[in-house]
CSV table of C-alpha atoms in Angstrom, one decimal:
chain,number,residue,atom,x,y,z
C,1,LYS,CA,7.9,-15.6,10.6
C,2,LYS,CA,11.4,-15.0,11.8
C,3,MET,CA,10.7,-11.3,12.5
C,4,LEU,CA,7.4,-12.0,14.2
C,5,ALA,CA,8.5,-14.9,16.4
C,6,PRO,CA,9.1,-12.7,19.5
C,7,LEU,CA,5.5,-11.5,19.2
C,8,CYS,CA,3.9,-14.9,19.0
C,9,ILE,CA,1.6,-15.5,22.0
C,10,GLY,CA,0.2,-18.8,20.8
C,11,GLU,CA,-1.1,-20.9,17.9
C,12,VAL,CA,-4.6,-21.0,16.5
C,13,ALA,CA,-6.1,-24.3,17.2
C,14,LYS,CA,-7.3,-26.3,14.3
C,15,THR,CA,-11.1,-26.7,14.2
C,16,ASP,CA,-13.5,-28.8,12.2
C,17,MET,CA,-16.1,-26.1,12.0
C,18,PRO,CA,-17.7,-26.1,8.6
C,19,VAL,CA,-17.1,-22.3,8.1
C,20,THR,CA,-13.4,-22.7,8.8
C,21,THR,CA,-13.1,-25.6,6.4
C,22,ARG,CA,-15.0,-23.5,3.7
C,23,ILE,CA,-12.7,-20.5,4.2
C,24,GLU,CA,-9.6,-22.7,4.0
C,25,GLU,CA,-10.9,-24.3,0.8
C,26,LEU,CA,-11.7,-20.8,-0.7
C,27,ARG,CA,-8.2,-19.5,0.2
C,28,GLN,CA,-6.6,-22.6,-1.4
C,29,ARG,CA,-8.7,-22.2,-4.6
C,30,LEU,CA,-7.8,-18.5,-4.8
C,31,THR,CA,-4.1,-19.4,-4.4
C,32,ASP,CA,-4.3,-22.1,-7.0
C,33,GLU,CA,-6.0,-19.6,-9.5
C,34,GLY,CA,-3.2,-17.1,-8.9
C,35,PHE,CA,-5.2,-14.4,-7.1
C,36,PHE,CA,-2.3,-13.8,-4.7
C,37,GLU,CA,0.3,-13.4,-7.4
C,38,THR,CA,1.8,-10.0,-8.0
C,39,ASP,CA,1.5,-8.6,-11.5
C,40,PRO,CA,4.6,-6.5,-12.2
C,41,ASN,CA,3.0,-4.9,-15.2
C,42,PHE,CA,0.3,-3.3,-12.9
C,43,TYR,CA,3.1,-1.6,-10.9
C,44,TYR,CA,5.0,-0.5,-14.1
C,45,PHE,CA,1.8,1.2,-15.3
C,46,TYR,CA,1.2,2.6,-11.9
C,47,ALA,CA,4.7,4.2,-11.7
C,48,ALA,CA,4.3,5.6,-15.2
C,49,ARG,CA,0.9,7.1,-14.2
C,50,LEU,CA,2.6,8.7,-11.1
C,51,VAL,CA,5.3,10.2,-13.3
C,52,ALA,CA,2.6,11.6,-15.7
C,53,ILE,CA,0.5,13.0,-12.8
C,54,PHE,CA,3.6,14.7,-11.2
C,55,SER,CA,4.7,16.0,-14.6
C,56,THR,CA,1.3,17.5,-15.2
C,57,CYS,CA,1.4,19.1,-11.8
C,58,LEU,CA,4.8,20.7,-12.5
C,59,ALA,CA,3.8,21.9,-15.9
C,60,LEU,CA,0.6,23.5,-14.7
C,61,THR,CA,2.2,25.0,-11.6
C,62,LEU,CA,5.4,26.4,-13.2
C,63,CYS,CA,4.0,27.3,-16.7
C,64,GLY,CA,0.5,28.4,-15.8
C,65,LYS,CA,-0.1,32.0,-16.7
C,66,SER,CA,-2.8,32.5,-14.2
C,67,VAL,CA,-3.5,31.5,-10.6
C,68,TYR,CA,-6.3,29.2,-11.9
C,69,TRP,CA,-3.9,27.0,-13.8
C,70,GLN,CA,-1.6,26.9,-10.8
C,71,LEU,CA,-4.5,25.9,-8.6
C,72,PHE,CA,-5.3,23.2,-11.1
C,73,GLY,CA,-1.7,22.1,-10.8
C,74,ALA,CA,-2.3,21.9,-7.0
C,75,VAL,CA,-5.1,19.5,-7.7
C,76,PHE,CA,-2.7,17.3,-9.6
C,77,LEU,CA,-0.2,17.5,-6.7
C,78,GLY,CA,-2.9,16.2,-4.3
C,79,LEU,CA,-3.7,13.4,-6.8
C,80,PHE,CA,0.0,12.6,-6.9
C,81,TRP,CA,0.2,12.4,-3.1
C,82,HIS,CA,-2.9,10.3,-2.9
C,83,GLN,CA,-1.8,7.8,-5.6
C,84,GLY,CA,1.8,7.8,-4.3
C,85,MET,CA,0.6,6.9,-0.8
C,86,LEU,CA,-1.4,4.0,-2.2
C,87,LEU,CA,1.7,2.7,-3.9
C,88,GLY,CA,3.6,3.4,-0.7
C,89,HIS,CA,1.1,1.3,1.2
C,90,ASP,CA,1.7,-1.7,-1.1
C,91,LEU,CA,5.5,-1.2,-0.9
C,92,CYS,CA,5.4,-1.0,2.9
C,93,HIS,CA,3.5,-4.3,3.0
C,94,ASN,CA,6.2,-5.9,0.9
C,95,SER,CA,3.7,-6.9,-1.8
C,96,VAL,CA,5.2,-5.5,-4.9
C,97,ALA,CA,8.7,-6.8,-5.7
C,98,GLY,CA,9.9,-8.6,-2.6
C,99,ARG,CA,11.2,-7.5,0.8
C,100,LYS,CA,14.5,-5.8,-0.2
C,101,TRP,CA,13.3,-3.8,-3.2
C,102,ASP,CA,10.0,-2.9,-1.6
C,103,TYR,CA,11.8,-1.5,1.4
C,104,VAL,CA,14.2,0.6,-0.7
C,105,CYS,CA,11.4,1.9,-2.9
C,106,ALA,CA,9.1,2.6,0.0
C,107,GLN,CA,11.8,4.6,1.8
C,108,PHE,CA,12.3,6.7,-1.3
C,109,LEU,CA,8.7,7.2,-2.2
C,110,VAL,CA,7.3,7.8,1.2
C,111,SER,CA,10.1,10.2,2.2
C,112,ILE,CA,9.1,12.3,-0.8
C,113,MET,CA,5.6,12.5,0.8
C,114,GLY,CA,7.1,13.7,4.0
C,115,ILE,CA,6.8,10.8,6.4
C,116,SER,CA,9.0,7.9,7.5
C,117,ALA,CA,8.3,4.5,6.1
C,118,SER,CA,9.5,2.9,9.3
C,119,TRP,CA,7.1,5.0,11.3
C,120,TRP,CA,4.3,4.2,8.9
C,121,LYS,CA,5.0,0.4,9.1
C,122,ALA,CA,4.9,0.4,12.9
C,123,SER,CA,1.7,2.5,13.0
C,124,HIS,CA,0.0,0.5,10.3
C,125,ASN,CA,1.0,-2.9,11.7
C,126,ASN,CA,-0.6,-1.8,14.9
C,127,HIS,CA,-3.7,-1.0,12.8
C,128,HIS,CA,-3.8,-4.6,11.5
C,129,ILE,CA,-3.5,-5.9,15.0
C,130,VAL,CA,-6.3,-3.9,16.5
C,131,THR,CA,-8.3,-2.9,13.4
C,132,ASN,CA,-10.8,-0.2,14.0
C,133,ALA,CA,-10.6,-0.4,17.8
C,134,VAL,CA,-11.1,3.3,18.6
C,135,GLU,CA,-9.0,3.3,21.7
C,136,HIS,CA,-6.0,1.5,20.1
C,137,ASP,CA,-6.1,2.0,16.3
C,138,ALA,CA,-4.4,5.3,15.4
C,139,ASP,CA,-5.3,4.9,11.7
C,140,ILE,CA,-9.0,5.6,12.2
């Protein structure tokens, strides 16, 4: 809230509409049942899978005796980039380990992919503000 305070243009008025009440009840139920809790084991497994995918990419590319094995290594490199950016997405949203560690890990991981985490955050936050508005959302 502290970082977003300068961007606040107003408060959403409380309403007694039935749909709003049902959405608030659903959100509270999901919170109580732990649906918004981060499971660290998921991300440990995810990181191990990324290491395995990248290792396979390196082995196939560097040790492959034919161009076909090297092309297969390129497929694993594409898979590594794809899966790495999904993890980078979660890290840039500060939804893995907390703000400080997520920022450090995001800077490292996303820089390996060749983009700036700060640039991505600014662009992606804009996407969340004007989701799928063709003239404003650069992510579509």
